[in-house]
Coordinates of C-alpha atoms in Angstrom, one line a residue:
X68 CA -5.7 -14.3 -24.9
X69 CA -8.2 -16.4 -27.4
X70 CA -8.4 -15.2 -31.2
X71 CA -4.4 -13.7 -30.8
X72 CA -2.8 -12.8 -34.1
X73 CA -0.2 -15.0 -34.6
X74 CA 1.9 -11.8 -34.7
X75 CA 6.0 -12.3 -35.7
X76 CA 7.6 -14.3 -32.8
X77 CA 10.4 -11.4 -32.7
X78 CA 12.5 -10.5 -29.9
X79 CA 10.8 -9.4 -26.6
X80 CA 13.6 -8.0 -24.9
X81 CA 16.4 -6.6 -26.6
X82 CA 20.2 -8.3 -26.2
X83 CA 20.7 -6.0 -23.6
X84 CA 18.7 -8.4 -21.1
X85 CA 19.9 -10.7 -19.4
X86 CA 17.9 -13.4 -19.8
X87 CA 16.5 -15.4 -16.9
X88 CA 17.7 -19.0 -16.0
X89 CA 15.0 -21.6 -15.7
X90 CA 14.0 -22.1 -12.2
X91 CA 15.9 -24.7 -10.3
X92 CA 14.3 -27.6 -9.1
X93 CA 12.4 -27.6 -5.4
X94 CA 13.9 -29.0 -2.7
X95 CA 13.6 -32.6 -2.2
X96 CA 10.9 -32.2 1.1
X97 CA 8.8 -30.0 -1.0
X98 CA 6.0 -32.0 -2.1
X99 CA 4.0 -29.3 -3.8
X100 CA 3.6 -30.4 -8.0
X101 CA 5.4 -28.1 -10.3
X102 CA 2.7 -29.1 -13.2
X103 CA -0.7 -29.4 -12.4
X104 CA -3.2 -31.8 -14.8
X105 CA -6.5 -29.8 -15.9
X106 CA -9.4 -31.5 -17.5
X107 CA -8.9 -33.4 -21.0
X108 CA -10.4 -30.2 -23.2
X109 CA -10.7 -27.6 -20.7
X110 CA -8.8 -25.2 -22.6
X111 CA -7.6 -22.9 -19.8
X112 CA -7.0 -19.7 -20.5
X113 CA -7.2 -17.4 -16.7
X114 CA -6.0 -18.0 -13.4
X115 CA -6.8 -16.8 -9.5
X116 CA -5.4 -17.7 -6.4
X117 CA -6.1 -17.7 -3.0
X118 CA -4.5 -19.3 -0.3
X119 CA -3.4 -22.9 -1.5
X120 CA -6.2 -22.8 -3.8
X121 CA -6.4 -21.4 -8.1
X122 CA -9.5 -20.7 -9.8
X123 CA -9.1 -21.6 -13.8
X124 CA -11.5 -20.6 -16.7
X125 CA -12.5 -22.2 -19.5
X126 CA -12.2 -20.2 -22.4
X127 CA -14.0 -23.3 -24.6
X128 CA -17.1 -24.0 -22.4
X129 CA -17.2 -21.1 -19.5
X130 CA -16.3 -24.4 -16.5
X131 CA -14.9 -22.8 -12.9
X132 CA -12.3 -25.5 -12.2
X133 CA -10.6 -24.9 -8.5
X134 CA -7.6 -27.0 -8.3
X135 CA -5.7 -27.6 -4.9
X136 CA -1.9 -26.4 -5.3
X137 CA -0.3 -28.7 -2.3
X138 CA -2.3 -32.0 -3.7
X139 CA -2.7 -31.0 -7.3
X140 CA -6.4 -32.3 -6.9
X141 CA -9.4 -30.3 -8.3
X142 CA -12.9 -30.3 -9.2
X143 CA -15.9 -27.9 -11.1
X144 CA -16.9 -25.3 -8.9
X145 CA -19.2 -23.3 -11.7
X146 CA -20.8 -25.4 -15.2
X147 CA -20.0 -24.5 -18.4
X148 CA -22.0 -21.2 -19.4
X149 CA -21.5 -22.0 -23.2
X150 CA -19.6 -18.8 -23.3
X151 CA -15.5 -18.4 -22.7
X152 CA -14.2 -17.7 -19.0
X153 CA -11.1 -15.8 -19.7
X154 CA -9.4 -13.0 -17.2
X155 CA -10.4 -13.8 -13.6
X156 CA -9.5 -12.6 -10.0
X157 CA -10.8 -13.7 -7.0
X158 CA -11.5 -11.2 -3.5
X159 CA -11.6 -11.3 0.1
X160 CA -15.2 -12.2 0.1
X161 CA -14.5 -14.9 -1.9
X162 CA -15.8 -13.9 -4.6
X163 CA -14.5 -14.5 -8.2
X164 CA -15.0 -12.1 -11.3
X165 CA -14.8 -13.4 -14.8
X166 CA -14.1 -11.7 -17.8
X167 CA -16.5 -13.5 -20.7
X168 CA -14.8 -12.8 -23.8
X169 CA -16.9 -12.7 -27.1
X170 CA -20.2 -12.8 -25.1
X171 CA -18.8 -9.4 -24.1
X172 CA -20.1 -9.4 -20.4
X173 CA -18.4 -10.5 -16.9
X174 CA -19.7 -12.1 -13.9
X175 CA -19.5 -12.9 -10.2
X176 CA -19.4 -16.0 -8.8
X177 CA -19.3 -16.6 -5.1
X178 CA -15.9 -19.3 -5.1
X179 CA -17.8 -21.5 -2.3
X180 CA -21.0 -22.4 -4.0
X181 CA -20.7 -21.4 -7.6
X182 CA -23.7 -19.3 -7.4
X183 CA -23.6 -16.6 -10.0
X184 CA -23.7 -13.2 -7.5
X185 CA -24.0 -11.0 -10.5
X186 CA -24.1 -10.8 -14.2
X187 CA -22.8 -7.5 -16.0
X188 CA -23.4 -7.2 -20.4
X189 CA -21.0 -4.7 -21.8
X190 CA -20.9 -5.1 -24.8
X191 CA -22.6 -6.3 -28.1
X192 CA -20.5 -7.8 -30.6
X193 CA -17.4 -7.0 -31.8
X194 CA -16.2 -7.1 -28.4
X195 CA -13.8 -9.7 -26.4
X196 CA -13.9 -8.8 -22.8
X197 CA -10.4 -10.1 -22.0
X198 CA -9.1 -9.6 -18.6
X199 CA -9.8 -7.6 -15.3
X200 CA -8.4 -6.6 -11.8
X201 CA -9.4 -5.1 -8.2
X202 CA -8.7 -2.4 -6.8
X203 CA -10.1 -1.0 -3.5
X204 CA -13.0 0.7 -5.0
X205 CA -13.8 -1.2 -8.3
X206 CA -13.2 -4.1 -10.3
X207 CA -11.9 -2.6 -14.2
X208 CA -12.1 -4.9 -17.7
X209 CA -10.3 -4.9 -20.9
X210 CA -11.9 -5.3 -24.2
X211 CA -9.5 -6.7 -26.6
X212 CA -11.6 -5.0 -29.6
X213 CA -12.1 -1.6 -28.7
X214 CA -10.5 1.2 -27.2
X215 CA -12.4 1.3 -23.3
X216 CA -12.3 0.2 -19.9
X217 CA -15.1 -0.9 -18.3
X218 CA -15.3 -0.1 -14.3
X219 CA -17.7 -2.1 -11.9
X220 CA -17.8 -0.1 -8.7
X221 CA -17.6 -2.0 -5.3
X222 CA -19.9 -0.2 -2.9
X223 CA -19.4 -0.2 0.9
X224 CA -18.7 -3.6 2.2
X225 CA -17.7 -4.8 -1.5
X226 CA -21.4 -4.3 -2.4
X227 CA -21.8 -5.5 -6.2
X228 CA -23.4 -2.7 -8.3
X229 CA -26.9 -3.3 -10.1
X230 CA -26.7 -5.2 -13.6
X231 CA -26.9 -1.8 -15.2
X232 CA -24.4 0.0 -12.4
X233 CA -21.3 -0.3 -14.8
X234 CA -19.0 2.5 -16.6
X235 CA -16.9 2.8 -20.1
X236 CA -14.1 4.4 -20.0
X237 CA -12.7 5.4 -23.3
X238 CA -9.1 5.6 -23.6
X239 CA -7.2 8.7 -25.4
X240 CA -3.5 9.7 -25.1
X241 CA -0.8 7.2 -26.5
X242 CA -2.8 4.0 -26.9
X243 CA -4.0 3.5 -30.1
X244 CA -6.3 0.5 -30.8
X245 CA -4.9 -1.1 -34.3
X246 CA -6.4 -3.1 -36.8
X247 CA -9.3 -6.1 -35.8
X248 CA -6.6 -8.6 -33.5
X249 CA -6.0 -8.2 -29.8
X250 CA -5.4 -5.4 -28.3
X251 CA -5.8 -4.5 -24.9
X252 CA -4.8 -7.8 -23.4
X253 CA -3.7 -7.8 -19.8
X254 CA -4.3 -5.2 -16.4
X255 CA -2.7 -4.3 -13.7
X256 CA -2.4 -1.7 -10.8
X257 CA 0.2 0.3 -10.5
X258 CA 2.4 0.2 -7.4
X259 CA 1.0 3.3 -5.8
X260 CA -2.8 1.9 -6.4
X261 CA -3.6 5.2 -8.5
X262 CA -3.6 4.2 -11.9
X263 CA -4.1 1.1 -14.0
X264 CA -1.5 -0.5 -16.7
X265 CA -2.1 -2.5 -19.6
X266 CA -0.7 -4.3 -22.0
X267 CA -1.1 -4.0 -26.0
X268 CA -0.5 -7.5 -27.1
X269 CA 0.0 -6.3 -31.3
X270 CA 2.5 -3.7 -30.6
X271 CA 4.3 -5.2 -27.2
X272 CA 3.5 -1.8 -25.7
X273 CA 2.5 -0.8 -22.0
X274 CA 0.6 2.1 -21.0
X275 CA -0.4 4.0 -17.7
X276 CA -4.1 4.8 -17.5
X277 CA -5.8 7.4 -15.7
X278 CA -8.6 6.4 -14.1
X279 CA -10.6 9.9 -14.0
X280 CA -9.5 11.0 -17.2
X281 CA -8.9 7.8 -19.1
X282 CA -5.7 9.0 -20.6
X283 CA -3.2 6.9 -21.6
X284 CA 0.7 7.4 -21.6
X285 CA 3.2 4.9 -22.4
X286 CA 5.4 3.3 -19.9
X287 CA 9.0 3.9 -20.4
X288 CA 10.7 0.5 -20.0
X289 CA 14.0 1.6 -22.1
X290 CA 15.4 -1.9 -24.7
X291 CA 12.4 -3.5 -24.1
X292 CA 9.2 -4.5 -26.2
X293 CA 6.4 -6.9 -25.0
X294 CA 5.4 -8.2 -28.0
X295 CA 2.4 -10.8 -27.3
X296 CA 1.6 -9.2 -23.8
X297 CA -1.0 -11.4 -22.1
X298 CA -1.8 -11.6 -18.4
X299 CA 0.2 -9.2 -15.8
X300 CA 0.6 -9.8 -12.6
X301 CA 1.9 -7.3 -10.6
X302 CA 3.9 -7.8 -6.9
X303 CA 5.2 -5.2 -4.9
X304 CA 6.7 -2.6 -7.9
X305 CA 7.6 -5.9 -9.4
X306 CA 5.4 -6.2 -13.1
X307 CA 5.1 -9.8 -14.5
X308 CA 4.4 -9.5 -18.1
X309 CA 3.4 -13.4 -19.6
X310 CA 4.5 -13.3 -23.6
X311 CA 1.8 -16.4 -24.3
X312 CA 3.9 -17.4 -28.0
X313 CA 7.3 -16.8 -26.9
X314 CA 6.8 -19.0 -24.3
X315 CA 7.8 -16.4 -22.1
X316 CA 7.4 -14.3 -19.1
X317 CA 9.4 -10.8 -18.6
X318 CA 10.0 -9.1 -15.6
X319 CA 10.2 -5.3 -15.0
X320 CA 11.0 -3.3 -11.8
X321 CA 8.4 -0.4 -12.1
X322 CA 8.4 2.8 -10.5
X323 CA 5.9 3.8 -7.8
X324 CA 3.7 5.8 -10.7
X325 CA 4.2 2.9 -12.9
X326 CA 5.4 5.6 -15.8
X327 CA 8.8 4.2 -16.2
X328 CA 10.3 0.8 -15.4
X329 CA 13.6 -1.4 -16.0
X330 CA 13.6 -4.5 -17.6
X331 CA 15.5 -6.7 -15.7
X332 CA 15.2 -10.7 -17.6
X333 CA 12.7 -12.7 -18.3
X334 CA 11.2 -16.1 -16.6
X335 CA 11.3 -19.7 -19.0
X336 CA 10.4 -23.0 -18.2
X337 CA 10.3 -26.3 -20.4
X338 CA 7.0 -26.6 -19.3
X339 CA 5.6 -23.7 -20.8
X340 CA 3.1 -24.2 -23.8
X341 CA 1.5 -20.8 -24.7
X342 CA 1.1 -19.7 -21.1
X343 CA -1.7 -17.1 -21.0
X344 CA -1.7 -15.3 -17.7
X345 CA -0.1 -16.0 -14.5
X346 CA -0.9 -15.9 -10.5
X347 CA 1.0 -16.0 -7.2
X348 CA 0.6 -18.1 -4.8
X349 CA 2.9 -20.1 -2.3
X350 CA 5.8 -18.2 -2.8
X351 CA 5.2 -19.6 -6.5
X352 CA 4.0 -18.6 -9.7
X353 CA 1.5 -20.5 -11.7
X354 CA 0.8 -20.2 -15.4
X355 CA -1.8 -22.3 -17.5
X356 CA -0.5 -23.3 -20.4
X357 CA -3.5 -22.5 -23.4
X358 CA -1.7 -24.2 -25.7
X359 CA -3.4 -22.1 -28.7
X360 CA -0.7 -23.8 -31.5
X361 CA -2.2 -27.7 -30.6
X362 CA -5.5 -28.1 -32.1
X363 CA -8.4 -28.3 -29.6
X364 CA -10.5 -31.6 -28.9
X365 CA -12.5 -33.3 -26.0
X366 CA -9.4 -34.9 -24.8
X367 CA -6.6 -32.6 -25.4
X368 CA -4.3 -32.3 -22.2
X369 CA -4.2 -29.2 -20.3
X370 CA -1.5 -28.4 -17.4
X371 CA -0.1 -25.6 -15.2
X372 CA 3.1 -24.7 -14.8
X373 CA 5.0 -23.8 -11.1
X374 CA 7.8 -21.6 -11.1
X375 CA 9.7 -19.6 -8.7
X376 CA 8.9 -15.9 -8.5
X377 CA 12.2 -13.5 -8.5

């Protein structure tokens, strides 16, 4: 996400790909916009989605925006914190958890109100608290700057742990944390729920976590090399892996374990502009463009992109 090395825009996916056609245009009594406007500055950097509704961080102020995706409209649901909003994900309960970046800390915010629920630090700096997801039990954080996971546990009902209730998990095994940039980028489950995957942005490398043990493995995705790895989004055993400079997301069929996979093309759009993550929603995708090559200013224009998911 924010603070990427600008690392050699090779090639993601090897020849052997075929590469994905740009989506073709809705049909003409679909009235749902396939770019979305975001505030003049706001600098977008992660996504949620719930029903016809996307949650969108700030990565320059810390602003909620919740933008309608059948009108397009949208308004501040949470202020500016003065610290980035970057990974987020959003619950039944309607709740949303943000990933604070170089504040290294997260918190909860109840998507009807904007009340903060919770507020977690994990980290003094270095640290960059990049991106997070759910699963039944817990809600689990990368930190682009070091090698750990940090695990909030959901009690019974969902119940949100103390301000001290959270875990690090340091990673061993393949992953290997390299140099100062970004490392641990984006996170995932895998398609049987019992492991986590994430993404090393510097090397384009996946990896299958344990979640006991904290041992890492790489993800055997034969010809194929995510270089500048940013959000994931997983569906079904279907991984969405957004490459933010190539202007680029790649597709991979995973298997249930999510220790191998097949690389089956890769998802462009005109529209794109450094995309940094990506949600589902409507039978759509939606990707914020963070537009980290365009120099950032109080009215620089900000948008999210539709596309079809295959």
């Amino acid at each position: 996400m924010n603070r990427r090395i600008r690392t050699a825009l090779g090639v993601a996916l090897t020849a052997t790909l075929v590469t994905t056609a740009a989506p073709a245009p809705a049909a003409a009594h679909d009235r749902r916009p396939s770019v979305i406007a975001l505030p003049d500055g706001f600098a977008p950097e992660g996504v949620a989605t719930a029903g016809r509704y996307a949650w969108f961080g700030s990565r320059a102020t810390g602003e909620i925006y919740r933008a309608d995706l059948i009108t397009g409209a949208g308004r501040q649901v949470s202020p500016a914190t003065g610290t980035p909003s970057l990974g987020l994900k959003v619950d039944p309960r309607g709740r949303l958890f943000v990933a604070g970046g170089t504040a290294g800390d997260a918190r909860v915010i109840d998507t009807r109100t904007g009340t903060v629920l919770a507020s977690y630090q994990f980290a003094d700096a270095p640290t960059f608290v990049n991106d997070v997801t759910l699963t039944r039990d817990a809600a689990w954080f990368t930190d682009s700057n070091r090698p750990v996971l940090y695990r909030l546990p959901l009690g019974r009902g969902g119940k949100l742990p103390p301000a001290d209730g959270f875990t690090t998990l340091p990673l061993t095994g393949d992953f290997q944390q390299i140099g100062t940039g970004v490392n641990l980028n984006g996170i995932a489950p895998t398609p049987d729920g019992r492991a986590l995957i994430v993404v090393q942005s510097n090397t384009g490398t996946l990896f299958r976590v344990d979640l006991a043990t904290g041992v890492t493995t790489a993800v055997d995705v034969p010809g194929a090399t995510f270089l500048n790895g940013d959000g994931l989004l997983l569906l079904g055993r279907t991984l969405y892996v957004v490459q933010n400079f190539l202007n680029q997301v790649a597709v991979v069929d995973l298997n249930r374990s999510g220790t191998a996979g097949v690389a089956r093309g890769v998802i462009t759009d005109p529209g794109f502009d450094v995309p940094t993550t990506v949600a589902a929603a409507l039978g759509r995708l939606y990707l914020p463009n963070g537009r980290f090559t365009t120099p950032p200013t109080p009215t620089t224009p900000y948008t999210v992109v539709a596309v079809d998911a295959r």
